[in-house]
Amino acid sequence: MVGVEALSSEQLYRAINHFRTLHEKIVREWLDHALIKKEDPFYEEVVKNGNRTLDLLYKYIEKPDISLITDLTKKIAPERIEAKTDISEFVYNINIGRQIVNDKALNSIFPPVEMKWIIMTINHFFDQLLYYAIKEFSSLNDVIIENKNQFIQEMHSDRLTILGQIAASFAHEFRNPLTSIKGFIYLLESELVPNEKTDHYISIINDEMENLQDKISQFLLLSKMKGLDDLIAIFDLSICLHEMIDFMYPRFLEAKINLMAEISPDLKVEGDKNQLKQVILNILNNAVEELCDLPEERIIKVKAYRSSEKIRLEISNNGSQIPAHLLENIFEPFITTKELGTGLGLSVCKQIVEKHNGQILVESNASYTTFSISIPEAIERTSL
């Protein structure tokens, strides 16, 4: 030990022999005070480990060797994890062992110089045992958590893949008859004698058919595959934003919403303009619906700018805070904050943004809920 003169062979033998004579008593006291139940599946191993720990202590007193300790901790840690022992209990039990061994040393008749060396050696041994035990315990727990997370991610990925396949199959099965129905409605409309009542019914049918068509398109987007009809081009997102704001302006007026827009010019991105318009429209629509019942001032903020080779879009509203349990999974299919919503809108938004190599996030607090979108800035290709 640092600062303490080493003991002679005779003194070491006397110290080791002292603890050997108390070996069984130390183990019994430890089992009486440690947080270990007899129902523990490894109880017999725990008793053996207590004996092994004391045997190691004797060897450590004679000649300190860390490898002896690490070998023991590699055995103990997996057993304690399998027995679902909390790490606090794990630490407590080791320290109880330290306390009992120290008590046996202090109640001995060792001379002061020997006593100091023995106590320091005991504490150094248990310090090392505690350090390597926690290190091994934590390392194994990290592996278990990582494996569980990987399993959850794989299950989640498989579920979304299956959902996408079902959605695509469902959408295609409905799209063909829907096209036929729309065609026959058009024929009926052209053959019927126009009157106010008939025109009203035809108008309702057409509106509902359009709604159904939109839902089918949303299901198709859940398949995660780039569609054959995607129109990929470089375009200015700032222009799209202004167009969507103009389109939504009557709704803003009707709902008495104060719109605050801060949109930088020339925000070039590459992708399908109509799909990204759908994302913007969906988020703005959700914001309007959320604010309609708000008694105080209703605010929607739209901010778009360039940062770190990304085009960033933030759409905020001062509606109710989204509950934490919904916020965590809000982009998952069929998760919705609306009483009559399908829960497809935001999952489709996420799908579209990710198809454009982008990212969509949401933050919600008592003041504002903000959807943040980032998409790589497009580089204009110059022809040679």
mmCIF file of C-alpha atoms in Angstrom, residues 94-265:
data_model
loop_
_atom_site.group_PDB
_atom_site.id
_atom_site.type_symbol
_atom_site.label_atom_id
_atom_site.label_comp_id
_atom_site.label_asym_id
_atom_site.label_seq_id
_atom_site.Cartn_x
_atom_site.Cartn_y
_atom_site.Cartn_z
ATOM 1 C CA ILE A 94 -20.582 -5.773 -1.500
ATOM 2 C CA ASN A 95 -20.291 -2.962 1.030
ATOM 3 C CA ILE A 96 -21.898 -5.118 3.738
ATOM 4 C CA GLY A 97 -19.131 -7.669 3.097
ATOM 5 C CA ARG A 98 -16.517 -4.910 3.393
ATOM 6 C CA GLN A 99 -17.999 -3.704 6.694
ATOM 7 C CA ILE A 100 -18.065 -7.180 8.262
ATOM 8 C CA VAL A 101 -14.467 -7.967 7.258
ATOM 9 C CA ASN A 102 -13.275 -4.586 8.567
ATOM 10 C CA ASP A 103 -15.077 -5.195 11.873
ATOM 11 C CA LYS A 104 -13.297 -8.539 12.252
ATOM 12 C CA ALA A 105 -9.965 -6.822 11.621
ATOM 13 C CA LEU A 106 -10.658 -3.978 14.049
ATOM 14 C CA ASN A 107 -11.705 -6.402 16.799
ATOM 15 C CA SER A 108 -8.437 -8.318 16.479
ATOM 16 C CA ILE A 109 -5.192 -7.883 18.450
ATOM 17 C CA PHE A 110 -3.043 -6.782 15.506
ATOM 18 C CA PRO A 111 -0.425 -4.137 16.347
ATOM 19 C CA PRO A 112 -1.296 -0.619 15.037
ATOM 20 C CA VAL A 113 1.131 -0.746 12.070
ATOM 21 C CA GLU A 114 -0.184 -4.136 10.927
ATOM 22 C CA MET A 115 -3.778 -3.040 11.559
ATOM 23 C CA LYS A 116 -3.356 0.015 9.323
ATOM 24 C CA TRP A 117 -1.899 -2.048 6.485
ATOM 25 C CA ILE A 118 -4.603 -4.734 6.786
ATOM 26 C CA ILE A 119 -7.483 -2.206 6.844
ATOM 27 C CA MET A 120 -6.055 -0.348 3.830
ATOM 28 C CA THR A 121 -5.593 -3.622 1.940
ATOM 29 C CA ILE A 122 -9.146 -4.772 2.735
ATOM 30 C CA ASN A 123 -10.589 -1.453 1.543
ATOM 31 C CA HIS A 124 -8.454 -1.475 -1.598
ATOM 32 C CA PHE A 125 -9.638 -5.016 -2.363
ATOM 33 C CA PHE A 126 -13.315 -4.125 -1.925
ATOM 34 C CA ASP A 127 -12.872 -0.860 -3.871
ATOM 35 C CA GLN A 128 -11.522 -2.856 -6.812
ATOM 36 C CA LEU A 129 -14.228 -5.500 -6.415
ATOM 37 C CA LEU A 130 -16.912 -2.805 -6.398
ATOM 38 C CA TYR A 131 -15.447 -0.972 -9.398
ATOM 39 C CA TYR A 132 -15.088 -4.036 -11.624
ATOM 40 C CA ALA A 133 -18.416 -5.507 -10.495
ATOM 41 C CA ILE A 134 -20.312 -2.309 -11.388
ATOM 42 C CA LYS A 135 -18.358 -1.999 -14.632
ATOM 43 C CA GLU A 136 -19.257 -5.558 -15.640
ATOM 44 C CA PHE A 137 -22.841 -5.181 -14.406
ATOM 45 C CA SER A 138 -23.326 -1.935 -16.385
ATOM 46 C CA SER A 139 -21.636 -3.317 -19.489
ATOM 47 C CA LEU A 140 -23.899 -6.377 -19.549
ATOM 48 C CA ASN A 141 -26.981 -4.231 -18.915
ATOM 49 C CA ASP A 142 -25.993 -1.954 -21.810
ATOM 50 C CA VAL A 143 -25.748 -4.971 -24.119
ATOM 51 C CA ILE A 144 -29.171 -6.218 -22.969
ATOM 52 C CA ILE A 145 -30.742 -2.779 -23.517
ATOM 53 C CA GLU A 146 -29.079 -2.447 -26.925
ATOM 54 C CA ASN A 147 -30.349 -5.886 -27.973
ATOM 55 C CA LYS A 148 -33.863 -5.037 -26.778
ATOM 56 C CA ASN A 149 -33.813 -1.721 -28.650
ATOM 57 C CA GLN A 150 -32.601 -3.454 -31.793
ATOM 58 C CA PHE A 151 -35.369 -6.043 -31.452
ATOM 59 C CA ILE A 152 -37.981 -3.288 -30.992
ATOM 60 C CA GLN A 153 -36.646 -1.406 -34.030
ATOM 61 C CA GLU A 154 -36.701 -4.556 -36.153
ATOM 62 C CA MET A 155 -40.248 -5.351 -35.024
ATOM 63 C CA HIS A 156 -41.278 -1.767 -35.720
ATOM 64 C CA SER A 157 -39.662 -1.858 -39.163
ATOM 65 C CA ASP A 158 -41.347 -5.187 -39.981
ATOM 66 C CA ARG A 159 -44.699 -3.830 -38.813
ATOM 67 C CA LEU A 160 -44.388 -0.735 -40.998
ATOM 68 C CA THR A 161 -43.299 -2.839 -43.977
ATOM 69 C CA ILE A 162 -46.356 -5.086 -43.586
ATOM 70 C CA LEU A 163 -48.558 -2.044 -43.055
ATOM 71 C CA GLY A 164 -47.159 -0.488 -46.214
ATOM 72 C CA GLN A 165 -47.849 -3.658 -48.209
ATOM 73 C CA ILE A 166 -51.401 -3.879 -46.861
ATOM 74 C CA ALA A 167 -51.968 -0.184 -47.525
ATOM 75 C CA ALA A 168 -50.689 -0.440 -51.098
ATOM 76 C CA SER A 169 -52.790 -3.548 -51.757
ATOM 77 C CA PHE A 170 -55.863 -1.925 -50.216
ATOM 78 C CA ALA A 171 -55.380 1.280 -52.207
ATOM 79 C CA HIS A 172 -54.902 -0.475 -55.539
ATOM 80 C CA GLU A 173 -57.932 -2.710 -54.948
ATOM 81 C CA PHE A 174 -60.117 0.347 -54.341
ATOM 82 C CA ARG A 175 -58.623 2.659 -56.943
ATOM 83 C CA ASN A 176 -59.787 0.668 -59.991
ATOM 84 C CA PRO A 177 -63.498 0.415 -59.060
ATOM 85 C CA LEU A 178 -63.376 4.033 -57.875
ATOM 86 C CA THR A 179 -62.200 5.112 -61.325
ATOM 87 C CA SER A 180 -65.107 3.213 -62.896
ATOM 88 C CA ILE A 181 -67.612 4.780 -60.486
ATOM 89 C CA LYS A 182 -66.306 8.271 -61.263
ATOM 90 C CA GLY A 183 -66.633 7.548 -64.974
ATOM 91 C CA PHE A 184 -70.250 6.380 -64.663
ATOM 92 C CA ILE A 185 -71.129 9.384 -62.488
ATOM 93 C CA TYR A 186 -69.766 11.615 -65.241
ATOM 94 C CA LEU A 187 -71.931 9.774 -67.821
ATOM 95 C CA LEU A 188 -75.030 10.055 -65.607
ATOM 96 C CA GLU A 189 -74.350 13.728 -65.042
ATOM 97 C CA SER A 190 -74.162 14.358 -68.787
ATOM 98 C CA GLU A 191 -77.422 12.473 -69.463
ATOM 99 C CA LEU A 192 -79.555 13.795 -66.583
ATOM 100 C CA VAL A 193 -81.738 16.836 -67.089
ATOM 101 C CA PRO A 194 -80.067 19.579 -65.034
ATOM 102 C CA ASN A 195 -82.024 20.779 -61.993
ATOM 103 C CA GLU A 196 -81.038 22.245 -58.647
ATOM 104 C CA LYS A 197 -81.749 19.092 -56.632
ATOM 105 C CA THR A 198 -79.867 16.729 -58.979
ATOM 106 C CA ASP A 199 -76.914 19.109 -59.274
ATOM 107 C CA HIS A 200 -76.720 19.270 -55.479
ATOM 108 C CA TYR A 201 -76.642 15.467 -55.130
ATOM 109 C CA ILE A 202 -74.074 15.083 -57.915
ATOM 110 C CA SER A 203 -71.916 17.737 -56.254
ATOM 111 C CA ILE A 204 -72.027 15.873 -52.916
ATOM 112 C CA ILE A 205 -71.142 12.574 -54.638
ATOM 113 C CA ASN A 206 -68.187 14.189 -56.428
ATOM 114 C CA ASP A 207 -66.924 15.776 -53.207
ATOM 115 C CA GLU A 208 -67.109 12.470 -51.345
ATOM 116 C CA MET A 209 -65.405 10.684 -54.229
ATOM 117 C CA GLU A 210 -62.569 13.227 -54.071
ATOM 118 C CA ASN A 211 -62.239 12.664 -50.318
ATOM 119 C CA LEU A 212 -62.075 8.925 -50.883
ATOM 120 C CA GLN A 213 -59.496 9.457 -53.629
ATOM 121 C CA ASP A 214 -57.365 11.496 -51.200
ATOM 122 C CA LYS A 215 -57.529 8.747 -48.575
ATOM 123 C CA ILE A 216 -56.457 6.162 -51.147
ATOM 124 C CA SER A 217 -53.511 8.372 -52.127
ATOM 125 C CA GLN A 218 -52.508 8.575 -48.463
ATOM 126 C CA PHE A 219 -52.569 4.800 -48.164
ATOM 127 C CA LEU A 220 -50.369 4.514 -51.263
ATOM 128 C CA LEU A 221 -47.824 6.886 -49.752
ATOM 129 C CA LEU A 222 -47.569 4.606 -46.700
ATOM 130 C CA SER A 223 -45.916 1.948 -48.868
ATOM 131 C CA LYS A 224 -42.607 3.883 -48.587
ATOM 132 C CA MET A 225 -41.821 3.302 -52.261
ATOM 133 C CA LYS A 226 -41.188 6.118 -54.685
ATOM 134 C CA GLY A 227 -44.177 6.179 -56.983
ATOM 135 C CA LEU A 228 -43.923 5.895 -60.733
ATOM 136 C CA ASP A 229 -45.882 9.122 -61.067
ATOM 137 C CA ASP A 230 -43.559 11.154 -58.800
ATOM 138 C CA LEU A 231 -42.562 14.323 -60.647
ATOM 139 C CA ILE A 232 -39.016 15.027 -59.487
ATOM 140 C CA ALA A 233 -37.685 18.498 -60.231
ATOM 141 C CA ILE A 234 -35.817 21.378 -58.618
ATOM 142 C CA PHE A 235 -38.212 24.080 -57.442
ATOM 143 C CA ASP A 236 -38.446 27.028 -55.064
ATOM 144 C CA LEU A 237 -40.067 25.981 -51.782
ATOM 145 C CA SER A 238 -40.661 29.619 -50.820
ATOM 146 C CA ILE A 239 -43.014 29.992 -53.807
ATOM 147 C CA CYS A 240 -44.883 26.827 -52.756
ATOM 148 C CA LEU A 241 -45.267 28.213 -49.250
ATOM 149 C CA HIS A 242 -46.718 31.488 -50.494
ATOM 150 C CA GLU A 243 -49.108 29.554 -52.767
ATOM 151 C CA MET A 244 -50.307 27.360 -49.874
ATOM 152 C CA ILE A 245 -50.715 30.389 -47.591
ATOM 153 C CA ASP A 246 -52.770 32.140 -50.286
ATOM 154 C CA PHE A 247 -54.828 28.985 -50.748
ATOM 155 C CA MET A 248 -55.488 28.737 -46.994
ATOM 156 C CA TYR A 249 -56.051 32.473 -46.510
ATOM 157 C CA PRO A 250 -59.892 32.283 -46.621
ATOM 158 C CA ARG A 251 -59.778 29.667 -43.833
ATOM 159 C CA PHE A 252 -57.429 31.861 -41.794
ATOM 160 C CA LEU A 253 -59.894 34.747 -42.125
ATOM 161 C CA GLU A 254 -62.898 32.580 -41.298
ATOM 162 C CA ALA A 255 -61.195 31.182 -38.166
ATOM 163 C CA LYS A 256 -59.845 34.634 -37.212
ATOM 164 C CA ILE A 257 -56.259 33.413 -37.240
ATOM 165 C CA ASN A 258 -53.342 35.825 -37.176
ATOM 166 C CA LEU A 259 -50.711 34.515 -39.633
ATOM 167 C CA MET A 260 -47.069 35.511 -39.146
ATOM 168 C CA ALA A 261 -44.866 34.545 -42.099
ATOM 169 C CA GLU A 262 -41.098 34.910 -42.336
ATOM 170 C CA ILE A 263 -40.049 33.224 -45.581
ATOM 171 C CA SER A 264 -36.632 33.694 -47.157
ATOM 172 C CA PRO A 265 -36.584 33.806 -50.973
#
